[in-house]
């Protein structure tokens, strides 16, 4: 039977979370530098930060690989 190191699995899940977050931030990083778009872009960035903070907490609380897979599949 194969044993999975849950700590290592969480590290992998966090890496996937960081990659997905960076991809969502990329277009906003440019928009936030444009004065006419900066306020709206910063509001979107705050939503993304909140979304990924919640996902981070879910990953940290996960007690099985199956739960981690479910969390990551939503990214």
PDB file of N, CA, C and O in Angstrom:
ATOM      1  N   UNK A   1       0.837  -1.186   0.000  1.00  0.00           N
ATOM      2  CA  UNK A   1       0.000   0.000   0.000  1.00  0.00           C
ATOM      3  C   UNK A   1       0.882   1.250   0.000  1.00  0.00           C
ATOM      4  O   UNK A   1       1.859   1.330   0.729  1.00  0.00           O
ATOM      5  N   UNK A   2       0.523   2.212  -0.789  1.00  0.00           N
ATOM      6  CA  UNK A   2       1.293   3.444  -0.890  1.00  0.00           C
ATOM      7  C   UNK A   2       0.816   4.431   0.175  1.00  0.00           C
ATOM      8  O   UNK A   2      -0.381   4.683   0.303  1.00  0.00           O
ATOM      9  N   UNK A   3       1.757   4.961   0.916  1.00  0.00           N
ATOM     10  CA  UNK A   3       1.468   5.975   1.919  1.00  0.00           C
ATOM     11  C   UNK A   3       1.802   7.349   1.349  1.00  0.00           C
ATOM     12  O   UNK A   3       2.845   7.520   0.727  1.00  0.00           O
ATOM     13  N   UNK A   4       0.932   8.302   1.573  1.00  0.00           N
ATOM     14  CA  UNK A   4       1.165   9.659   1.098  1.00  0.00           C
ATOM     15  C   UNK A   4       1.515  10.542   2.288  1.00  0.00           C
ATOM     16  O   UNK A   4       0.842  10.518   3.315  1.00  0.00           O
ATOM     17  N   UNK A   5       2.577  11.298   2.139  1.00  0.00           N
ATOM     18  CA  UNK A   5       2.988  12.261   3.156  1.00  0.00           C
ATOM     19  C   UNK A   5       2.089  13.488   3.016  1.00  0.00           C
ATOM     20  O   UNK A   5       2.224  14.264   2.066  1.00  0.00           O
ATOM     21  N   UNK A   6       1.150  13.672   3.940  1.00  0.00           N
ATOM     22  CA  UNK A   6       0.162  14.752   3.840  1.00  0.00           C
ATOM     23  C   UNK A   6       0.840  16.124   3.871  1.00  0.00           C
ATOM     24  O   UNK A   6       0.397  17.057   3.193  1.00  0.00           O
ATOM     25  N   UNK A   7       1.940  16.246   4.613  1.00  0.00           N
ATOM     26  CA  UNK A   7       2.647  17.529   4.654  1.00  0.00           C
ATOM     27  C   UNK A   7       3.210  17.880   3.281  1.00  0.00           C
ATOM     28  O   UNK A   7       3.110  19.024   2.835  1.00  0.00           O
ATOM     29  N   UNK A   8       3.790  16.899   2.628  1.00  0.00           N
ATOM     30  CA  UNK A   8       4.340  17.119   1.289  1.00  0.00           C
ATOM     31  C   UNK A   8       3.212  17.401   0.298  1.00  0.00           C
ATOM     32  O   UNK A   8       3.331  18.277  -0.568  1.00  0.00           O
ATOM     33  N   UNK A   9       2.100  16.692   0.445  1.00  0.00           N
ATOM     34  CA  UNK A   9       0.948  16.908  -0.432  1.00  0.00           C
ATOM     35  C   UNK A   9       0.409  18.334  -0.260  1.00  0.00           C
ATOM     36  O   UNK A   9       0.021  18.978  -1.231  1.00  0.00           O
ATOM     37  N   UNK A  10       0.415  18.827   0.959  1.00  0.00           N
ATOM     38  CA  UNK A  10      -0.029  20.206   1.207  1.00  0.00           C
ATOM     39  C   UNK A  10       0.921  21.205   0.559  1.00  0.00           C
ATOM     40  O   UNK A  10       0.473  22.222   0.014  1.00  0.00           O
ATOM     41  N   UNK A  11       2.223  20.934   0.617  1.00  0.00           N
ATOM     42  CA  UNK A  11       3.198  21.817  -0.033  1.00  0.00           C
ATOM     43  C   UNK A  11       2.934  21.894  -1.533  1.00  0.00           C
ATOM     44  O   UNK A  11       2.980  22.975  -2.128  1.00  0.00           O
ATOM     45  N   UNK A  12       2.645  20.755  -2.128  1.00  0.00           N
ATOM     46  CA  UNK A  12       2.344  20.713  -3.562  1.00  0.00           C
ATOM     47  C   UNK A  12       1.062  21.481  -3.854  1.00  0.00           C
ATOM     48  O   UNK A  12       0.986  22.250  -4.821  1.00  0.00           O
ATOM     49  N   UNK A  13       0.049  21.297  -3.016  1.00  0.00           N
ATOM     50  CA  UNK A  13      -1.219  22.007  -3.194  1.00  0.00           C
ATOM     51  C   UNK A  13      -1.012  23.516  -3.081  1.00  0.00           C
ATOM     52  O   UNK A  13      -1.578  24.295  -3.863  1.00  0.00           O
ATOM     53  N   UNK A  14      -0.193  23.939  -2.125  1.00  0.00           N
ATOM     54  CA  UNK A  14       0.086  25.374  -1.970  1.00  0.00           C
ATOM     55  C   UNK A  14       0.811  25.920  -3.201  1.00  0.00           C
ATOM     56  O   UNK A  14       0.546  27.046  -3.632  1.00  0.00           O
ATOM     57  N   UNK A  15       1.702  25.144  -3.763  1.00  0.00           N
ATOM     58  CA  UNK A  15       2.413  25.585  -4.966  1.00  0.00           C
ATOM     59  C   UNK A  15       1.427  25.778  -6.126  1.00  0.00           C
ATOM     60  O   UNK A  15       1.507  26.756  -6.865  1.00  0.00           O
ATOM     61  N   UNK A  16       0.487  24.867  -6.259  1.00  0.00           N
ATOM     62  CA  UNK A  16      -0.541  24.990  -7.306  1.00  0.00           C
ATOM     63  C   UNK A  16      -1.414  26.216  -7.046  1.00  0.00           C
ATOM     64  O   UNK A  16      -1.793  26.932  -7.962  1.00  0.00           O
ATOM     65  N   UNK A  17      -1.708  26.464  -5.764  1.00  0.00           N
ATOM     66  CA  UNK A  17      -2.501  27.649  -5.393  1.00  0.00           C
ATOM     67  C   UNK A  17      -1.755  28.926  -5.762  1.00  0.00           C
ATOM     68  O   UNK A  17      -2.328  29.849  -6.350  1.00  0.00           O
ATOM     69  N   UNK A  18      -0.471  28.963  -5.454  1.00  0.00           N
ATOM     70  CA  UNK A  18       0.332  30.154  -5.775  1.00  0.00           C
ATOM     71  C   UNK A  18       0.394  30.396  -7.278  1.00  0.00           C
ATOM     72  O   UNK A  18       0.310  31.543  -7.737  1.00  0.00           O
ATOM     73  N   UNK A  19       0.520  29.335  -8.046  1.00  0.00           N
ATOM     74  CA  UNK A  19       0.583  29.457  -9.506  1.00  0.00           C
ATOM     75  C   UNK A  19      -0.740  29.995 -10.058  1.00  0.00           C
ATOM     76  O   UNK A  19      -0.750  30.899 -10.907  1.00  0.00           O
ATOM     77  N   UNK A  20      -1.851  29.471  -9.564  1.00  0.00           N
ATOM     78  CA  UNK A  20      -3.165  29.922 -10.028  1.00  0.00           C
ATOM     79  C   UNK A  20      -3.396  31.381  -9.634  1.00  0.00           C
ATOM     80  O   UNK A  20      -3.921  32.179 -10.429  1.00  0.00           O
ATOM     81  N   UNK A  21      -2.990  31.746  -8.426  1.00  0.00           N
ATOM     82  CA  UNK A  21      -3.150  33.130  -7.951  1.00  0.00           C
ATOM     83  C   UNK A  21      -2.334  34.086  -8.814  1.00  0.00           C
ATOM     84  O   UNK A  21      -2.822  35.151  -9.210  1.00  0.00           O
ATOM     85  N   UNK A  22      -1.108  33.714  -9.112  1.00  0.00           N
ATOM     86  CA  UNK A  22      -0.247  34.563  -9.935  1.00  0.00           C
ATOM     87  C   UNK A  22      -0.844  34.767 -11.324  1.00  0.00           C
ATOM     88  O   UNK A  22      -0.782  35.875 -11.878  1.00  0.00           O
ATOM     89  N   UNK A  23      -1.437  33.733 -11.873  1.00  0.00           N
ATOM     90  CA  UNK A  23      -2.053  33.838 -13.201  1.00  0.00           C
ATOM     91  C   UNK A  23      -3.240  34.804 -13.175  1.00  0.00           C
ATOM     92  O   UNK A  23      -3.451  35.556 -14.131  1.00  0.00           O
ATOM     93  N   UNK A  24      -4.004  34.798 -12.091  1.00  0.00           N
ATOM     94  CA  UNK A  24      -5.137  35.722 -11.987  1.00  0.00           C
ATOM     95  C   UNK A  24      -4.662  37.160 -11.757  1.00  0.00           C
ATOM     96  O   UNK A  24      -5.304  38.105 -12.192  1.00  0.00           O
ATOM     97  N   UNK A  25      -3.562  37.314 -11.049  1.00  0.00           N
ATOM     98  CA  UNK A  25      -3.034  38.647 -10.765  1.00  0.00           C
ATOM     99  C   UNK A  25      -2.365  39.302 -11.971  1.00  0.00           C
ATOM    100  O   UNK A  25      -2.348  40.524 -12.085  1.00  0.00           O
ATOM    101  N   UNK A  26      -1.795  38.517 -12.863  1.00  0.00           N
ATOM    102  CA  UNK A  26      -0.975  39.051 -13.955  1.00  0.00           C
ATOM    103  C   UNK A  26      -1.624  40.199 -14.729  1.00  0.00           C
ATOM    104  O   UNK A  26      -1.015  41.261 -14.863  1.00  0.00           O
ATOM    105  N   UNK A  27      -2.843  40.053 -15.238  1.00  0.00           N
ATOM    106  CA  UNK A  27      -3.412  41.177 -15.998  1.00  0.00           C
ATOM    107  C   UNK A  27      -3.704  42.398 -15.121  1.00  0.00           C
ATOM    108  O   UNK A  27      -3.639  43.532 -15.582  1.00  0.00           O
ATOM    109  N   UNK A  28      -3.979  42.154 -13.849  1.00  0.00           N
ATOM    110  CA  UNK A  28      -4.286  43.267 -12.944  1.00  0.00           C
ATOM    111  C   UNK A  28      -3.037  44.027 -12.538  1.00  0.00           C
ATOM    112  O   UNK A  28      -3.118  45.209 -12.181  1.00  0.00           O
ATOM    113  N   UNK A  29      -1.898  43.371 -12.573  1.00  0.00           N
ATOM    114  CA  UNK A  29      -0.641  44.053 -12.239  1.00  0.00           C
ATOM    115  C   UNK A  29      -0.381  45.203 -13.207  1.00  0.00           C
ATOM    116  O   UNK A  29       0.193  46.220 -12.829  1.00  0.00           O
ATOM    117  N   UNK A  30      -0.810  45.063 -14.426  1.00  0.00           N
ATOM    118  CA  UNK A  30      -0.662  46.125 -15.421  1.00  0.00           C
ATOM    119  C   UNK A  30      -1.759  47.176 -15.226  1.00  0.00           C
ATOM    120  O   UNK A  30      -1.491  48.377 -15.196  1.00  0.00           O
ATOM    121  N   UNK A  31      -2.995  46.706 -15.066  1.00  0.00           N
ATOM    122  CA  UNK A  31      -4.126  47.634 -14.929  1.00  0.00           C
ATOM    123  C   UNK A  31      -3.980  48.554 -13.720  1.00  0.00           C
ATOM    124  O   UNK A  31      -4.384  49.717 -13.773  1.00  0.00           O
ATOM    125  N   UNK A  32      -3.405  48.057 -12.648  1.00  0.00           N
ATOM    126  CA  UNK A  32      -3.286  48.862 -11.433  1.00  0.00           C
ATOM    127  C   UNK A  32      -2.339  50.046 -11.638  1.00  0.00           C
ATOM    128  O   UNK A  32      -2.401  51.034 -10.910  1.00  0.00           O
ATOM    129  N   UNK A  33      -1.492  49.996 -12.645  1.00  0.00           N
ATOM    130  CA  UNK A  33      -0.574  51.101 -12.925  1.00  0.00           C
ATOM    131  C   UNK A  33      -1.190  52.164 -13.825  1.00  0.00           C
ATOM    132  O   UNK A  33      -0.597  53.214 -14.033  1.00  0.00           O
ATOM    133  N   UNK A  34      -2.377  51.907 -14.355  1.00  0.00           N
ATOM    134  CA  UNK A  34      -3.064  52.862 -15.227  1.00  0.00           C
ATOM    135  C   UNK A  34      -4.049  53.648 -14.349  1.00  0.00           C
ATOM    136  O   UNK A  34      -4.982  53.073 -13.797  1.00  0.00           O
ATOM    137  N   UNK A  35      -3.845  54.955 -14.213  1.00  0.00           N
ATOM    138  CA  UNK A  35      -4.674  55.743 -13.288  1.00  0.00           C
ATOM    139  C   UNK A  35      -6.179  55.548 -13.449  1.00  0.00           C
ATOM    140  O   UNK A  35      -6.892  55.411 -12.453  1.00  0.00           O
ATOM    141  N   UNK A  36      -6.663  55.494 -14.665  1.00  0.00           N
ATOM    142  CA  UNK A  36      -8.110  55.369 -14.881  1.00  0.00           C
ATOM    143  C   UNK A  36      -8.634  53.989 -14.491  1.00  0.00           C
ATOM    144  O   UNK A  36      -9.834  53.815 -14.273  1.00  0.00           O
ATOM    145  N   UNK A  37      -7.757  53.011 -14.379  1.00  0.00           N
ATOM    146  CA  UNK A  37      -8.174  51.646 -14.096  1.00  0.00           C
ATOM    147  C   UNK A  37      -7.713  51.143 -12.727  1.00  0.00           C
ATOM    148  O   UNK A  37      -8.103  50.065 -12.301  1.00  0.00           O
ATOM    149  N   UNK A  38      -6.907  51.932 -12.040  1.00  0.00           N
ATOM    150  CA  UNK A  38      -6.254  51.440 -10.823  1.00  0.00           C
ATOM    151  C   UNK A  38      -7.227  51.094  -9.696  1.00  0.00           C
ATOM    152  O   UNK A  38      -7.048  50.082  -9.019  1.00  0.00           O
ATOM    153  N   UNK A  39      -8.238  51.904  -9.492  1.00  0.00           N
ATOM    154  CA  UNK A  39      -9.177  51.644  -8.398  1.00  0.00           C
ATOM    155  C   UNK A  39      -9.933  50.333  -8.613  1.00  0.00           C
ATOM    156  O   UNK A  39     -10.050  49.508  -7.699  1.00  0.00           O
ATOM    157  N   UNK A  40     -10.426  50.142  -9.813  1.00  0.00           N
ATOM    158  CA  UNK A  40     -11.151  48.918 -10.138  1.00  0.00           C
ATOM    159  C   UNK A  40     -10.218  47.699 -10.080  1.00  0.00           C
ATOM    160  O   UNK A  40     -10.588  46.649  -9.563  1.00  0.00           O
ATOM    161  N   UNK A  41      -9.002  47.855 -10.588  1.00  0.00           N
ATOM    162  CA  UNK A  41      -8.039  46.751 -10.569  1.00  0.00           C
ATOM    163  C   UNK A  41      -7.670  46.371  -9.144  1.00  0.00           C
ATOM    164  O   UNK A  41      -7.563  45.189  -8.815  1.00  0.00           O
ATOM    165  N   UNK A  42      -7.502  47.365  -8.287  1.00  0.00           N
ATOM    166  CA  UNK A  42      -7.154  47.064  -6.894  1.00  0.00           C
ATOM    167  C   UNK A  42      -8.313  46.365  -6.193  1.00  0.00           C
ATOM    168  O   UNK A  42      -8.098  45.469  -5.373  1.00  0.00           O
ATOM    169  N   UNK A  43      -9.545  46.724  -6.511  1.00  0.00           N
ATOM    170  CA  UNK A  43     -10.706  46.035  -5.939  1.00  0.00           C
ATOM    171  C   UNK A  43     -10.734  44.565  -6.378  1.00  0.00           C
ATOM    172  O   UNK A  43     -11.002  43.667  -5.567  1.00  0.00           O
ATOM    173  N   UNK A  44     -10.427  44.313  -7.642  1.00  0.00           N
ATOM    174  CA  UNK A  44     -10.369  42.932  -8.137  1.00  0.00           C
ATOM    175  C   UNK A  44      -9.233  42.171  -7.460  1.00  0.00           C
ATOM    176  O   UNK A  44      -9.383  40.995  -7.125  1.00  0.00           O
ATOM    177  N   UNK A  45      -8.100  42.842  -7.253  1.00  0.00           N
ATOM    178  CA  UNK A  45      -6.965  42.193  -6.577  1.00  0.00           C
ATOM    179  C   UNK A  45      -7.338  41.808  -5.153  1.00  0.00           C
ATOM    180  O   UNK A  45      -6.957  40.743  -4.674  1.00  0.00           O
ATOM    181  N   UNK A  46      -8.105  42.658  -4.468  1.00  0.00           N
ATOM    182  CA  UNK A  46      -8.539  42.349  -3.103  1.00  0.00           C
ATOM    183  C   UNK A  46      -9.440  41.110  -3.094  1.00  0.00           C
ATOM    184  O   UNK A  46      -9.323  40.255  -2.209  1.00  0.00           O
ATOM    185  N   UNK A  47     -10.328  41.000  -4.084  1.00  0.00           N
ATOM    186  CA  UNK A  47     -11.193  39.818  -4.189  1.00  0.00           C
ATOM    187  C   UNK A  47     -10.361  38.559  -4.400  1.00  0.00           C
ATOM    188  O   UNK A  47     -10.638  37.515  -3.802  1.00  0.00           O
ATOM    189  N   UNK A  48      -9.362  38.653  -5.249  1.00  0.00           N
ATOM    190  CA  UNK A  48      -8.496  37.506  -5.524  1.00  0.00           C
ATOM    191  C   UNK A  48      -7.722  37.120  -4.271  1.00  0.00           C
ATOM    192  O   UNK A  48      -7.611  35.932  -3.935  1.00  0.00           O
ATOM    193  N   UNK A  49      -7.206  38.115  -3.541  1.00  0.00           N
ATOM    194  CA  UNK A  49      -6.480  37.828  -2.303  1.00  0.00           C
ATOM    195  C   UNK A  49      -7.381  37.093  -1.309  1.00  0.00           C
ATOM    196  O   UNK A  49      -6.974  36.106  -0.697  1.00  0.00           O
ATOM    197  N   UNK A  50      -8.617  37.574  -1.164  1.00  0.00           N
ATOM    198  CA  UNK A  50      -9.560  36.929  -0.241  1.00  0.00           C
ATOM    199  C   UNK A  50      -9.842  35.489  -0.671  1.00  0.00           C
ATOM    200  O   UNK A  50      -9.864  34.578   0.156  1.00  0.00           O
ATOM    201  N   UNK A  51     -10.072  35.298  -1.964  1.00  0.00           N
ATOM    202  CA  UNK A  51     -10.358  33.966  -2.502  1.00  0.00           C
ATOM    203  C   UNK A  51      -9.214  32.997  -2.180  1.00  0.00           C
ATOM    204  O   UNK A  51      -9.444  31.897  -1.668  1.00  0.00           O
ATOM    205  N   UNK A  52      -7.984  33.425  -2.453  1.00  0.00           N
ATOM    206  CA  UNK A  52      -6.849  32.530  -2.249  1.00  0.00           C
ATOM    207  C   UNK A  52      -6.449  32.406  -0.786  1.00  0.00           C
ATOM    208  O   UNK A  52      -5.870  31.387  -0.389  1.00  0.00           O
ATOM    209  N   UNK A  53      -6.778  33.379   0.046  1.00  0.00           N
ATOM    210  CA  UNK A  53      -6.571  33.222   1.491  1.00  0.00           C
ATOM    211  C   UNK A  53      -7.483  32.125   2.030  1.00  0.00           C
ATOM    212  O   UNK A  53      -7.063  31.307   2.851  1.00  0.00           O
ATOM    213  N   UNK A  54      -8.719  32.095   1.543  1.00  0.00           N
ATOM    214  CA  UNK A  54      -9.661  31.049   1.943  1.00  0.00           C
ATOM    215  C   UNK A  54      -9.161  29.677   1.499  1.00  0.00           C
ATOM    216  O   UNK A  54      -9.194  28.713   2.268  1.00  0.00           O
ATOM    217  N   UNK A  55      -8.678  29.599   0.269  1.00  0.00           N
ATOM    218  CA  UNK A  55      -8.147  28.334  -0.241  1.00  0.00           C
ATOM    219  C   UNK A  55      -6.931  27.901   0.571  1.00  0.00           C
ATOM    220  O   UNK A  55      -6.772  26.716   0.889  1.00  0.00           O
ATOM    221  N   UNK A  56      -6.087  28.850   0.951  1.00  0.00           N
ATOM    222  CA  UNK A  56      -4.915  28.534   1.767  1.00  0.00           C
ATOM    223  C   UNK A  56      -5.350  27.907   3.091  1.00  0.00           C
ATOM    224  O   UNK A  56      -4.784  26.895   3.527  1.00  0.00           O
ATOM    225  N   UNK A  57      -6.350  28.482   3.722  1.00  0.00           N
ATOM    226  CA  UNK A  57      -6.843  27.936   4.985  1.00  0.00           C
ATOM    227  C   UNK A  57      -7.437  26.543   4.795  1.00  0.00           C
ATOM    228  O   UNK A  57      -7.256  25.663   5.649  1.00  0.00           O
ATOM    229  N   UNK A  58      -8.136  26.328   3.679  1.00  0.00           N
ATOM    230  CA  UNK A  58      -8.698  25.011   3.399  1.00  0.00           C
ATOM    231  C   UNK A  58      -7.595  23.976   3.223  1.00  0.00           C
ATOM    232  O   UNK A  58      -7.714  22.845   3.717  1.00  0.00           O
ATOM    233  N   UNK A  59      -6.534  24.346   2.522  1.00  0.00           N
ATOM    234  CA  UNK A  59      -5.411  23.420   2.324  1.00  0.00           C
ATOM    235  C   UNK A  59      -4.773  23.096   3.670  1.00  0.00           C
ATOM    236  O   UNK A  59      -4.507  21.928   3.979  1.00  0.00           O
ATOM    237  N   UNK A  60      -4.534  24.110   4.479  1.00  0.00           N
ATOM    238  CA  UNK A  60      -3.912  23.887   5.788  1.00  0.00           C
ATOM    239  C   UNK A  60      -4.756  22.978   6.680  1.00  0.00           C
ATOM    240  O   UNK A  60      -4.219  22.193   7.460  1.00  0.00           O
ATOM    241  N   UNK A  61      -6.073  23.064   6.547  1.00  0.00           N
ATOM    242  CA  UNK A  61      -6.973  22.266   7.387  1.00  0.00           C
ATOM    243  C   UNK A  61      -7.249  20.879   6.824  1.00  0.00           C
ATOM    244  O   UNK A  61      -7.793  20.025   7.534  1.00  0.00           O
ATOM    245  N   UNK A  62      -6.879  20.631   5.595  1.00  0.00           N
ATOM    246  CA  UNK A  62      -7.173  19.343   4.951  1.00  0.00           C
ATOM    247  C   UNK A  62      -6.508  18.200   5.710  1.00  0.00           C
ATOM    248  O   UNK A  62      -5.358  18.296   6.124  1.00  0.00           O
ATOM    249  N   UNK A  63      -7.262  17.121   5.865  1.00  0.00           N
ATOM    250  CA  UNK A  63      -6.744  15.971   6.593  1.00  0.00           C
ATOM    251  C   UNK A  63      -6.507  14.761   5.695  1.00  0.00           C
ATOM    252  O   UNK A  63      -6.084  13.718   6.183  1.00  0.00           O
ATOM    253  N   UNK A  64      -6.802  14.911   4.396  1.00  0.00           N
ATOM    254  CA  UNK A  64      -6.569  13.790   3.488  1.00  0.00           C
ATOM    255  C   UNK A  64      -6.200  14.303   2.101  1.00  0.00           C
ATOM    256  O   UNK A  64      -6.479  15.451   1.747  1.00  0.00           O
ATOM    257  N   UNK A  65      -5.602  13.434   1.336  1.00  0.00           N
ATOM    258  CA  UNK A  65      -5.220  13.772  -0.029  1.00  0.00           C
ATOM    259  C   UNK A  65      -6.459  14.006  -0.880  1.00  0.00           C
ATOM    260  O   UNK A  65      -6.468  14.888  -1.741  1.00  0.00           O
ATOM    261  N   UNK A  66      -7.518  13.253  -0.619  1.00  0.00           N
ATOM    262  CA  UNK A  66      -8.750  13.437  -1.389  1.00  0.00           C
ATOM    263  C   UNK A  66      -9.325  14.849  -1.210  1.00  0.00           C
ATOM    264  O   UNK A  66      -9.797  15.455  -2.160  1.00  0.00           O
ATOM    265  N   UNK A  67      -9.261  15.361  -0.001  1.00  0.00           N
ATOM    266  CA  UNK A  67      -9.730  16.721   0.264  1.00  0.00           C
ATOM    267  C   UNK A  67      -8.849  17.713  -0.493  1.00  0.00           C
ATOM    268  O   UNK A  67      -9.347  18.660  -1.104  1.00  0.00           O
ATOM    269  N   UNK A  68      -7.539  17.493  -0.466  1.00  0.00           N
ATOM    270  CA  UNK A  68      -6.622  18.369  -1.199  1.00  0.00           C
ATOM    271  C   UNK A  68      -6.924  18.342  -2.691  1.00  0.00           C
ATOM    272  O   UNK A  68      -6.927  19.386  -3.353  1.00  0.00           O
ATOM    273  N   UNK A  69      -7.182  17.159  -3.231  1.00  0.00           N
ATOM    274  CA  UNK A  69      -7.511  17.043  -4.651  1.00  0.00           C
ATOM    275  C   UNK A  69      -8.768  17.832  -4.976  1.00  0.00           C
ATOM    276  O   UNK A  69      -8.837  18.495  -6.027  1.00  0.00           O
ATOM    277  N   UNK A  70      -9.771  17.766  -4.112  1.00  0.00           N
ATOM    278  CA  UNK A  70     -11.014  18.516  -4.346  1.00  0.00           C
ATOM    279  C   UNK A  70     -10.752  20.020  -4.340  1.00  0.00           C
ATOM    280  O   UNK A  70     -11.286  20.749  -5.172  1.00  0.00           O
ATOM    281  N   UNK A  71      -9.942  20.469  -3.423  1.00  0.00           N
ATOM    282  CA  UNK A  71      -9.635  21.905  -3.334  1.00  0.00           C
ATOM    283  C   UNK A  71      -8.902  22.358  -4.598  1.00  0.00           C
ATOM    284  O   UNK A  71      -9.253  23.368  -5.202  1.00  0.00           O
ATOM    285  N   UNK A  72      -7.896  21.617  -5.003  1.00  0.00           N
ATOM    286  CA  UNK A  72      -7.078  21.981  -6.155  1.00  0.00           C
ATOM    287  C   UNK A  72      -7.874  21.882  -7.450  1.00  0.00           C
ATOM    288  O   UNK A  72      -7.667  22.659  -8.375  1.00  0.00           O
ATOM    289  N   UNK A  73      -8.809  20.957  -7.508  1.00  0.00           N
ATOM    290  CA  UNK A  73      -9.589  20.802  -8.755  1.00  0.00           C
ATOM    291  C   UNK A  73     -10.451  22.023  -9.032  1.00  0.00           C
ATOM    292  O   UNK A  73     -10.851  22.247 -10.171  1.00  0.00           O
ATOM    293  N   UNK A  74     -10.727  22.819  -8.025  1.00  0.00           N
ATOM    294  CA  UNK A  74     -11.542  24.022  -8.187  1.00  0.00           C
ATOM    295  C   UNK A  74     -10.738  25.213  -8.693  1.00  0.00           C
ATOM    296  O   UNK A  74     -11.299  26.266  -8.975  1.00  0.00           O
ATOM    297  N   UNK A  75      -9.421  25.074  -8.754  1.00  0.00           N
ATOM    298  CA  UNK A  75      -8.583  26.203  -9.195  1.00  0.00           C
ATOM    299  C   UNK A  75      -8.697  26.332 -10.660  1.00  0.00           C
ATOM    300  O   UNK A  75      -8.484  26.096 -11.568  1.00  0.00           O
TER     301      UNK A  75
END
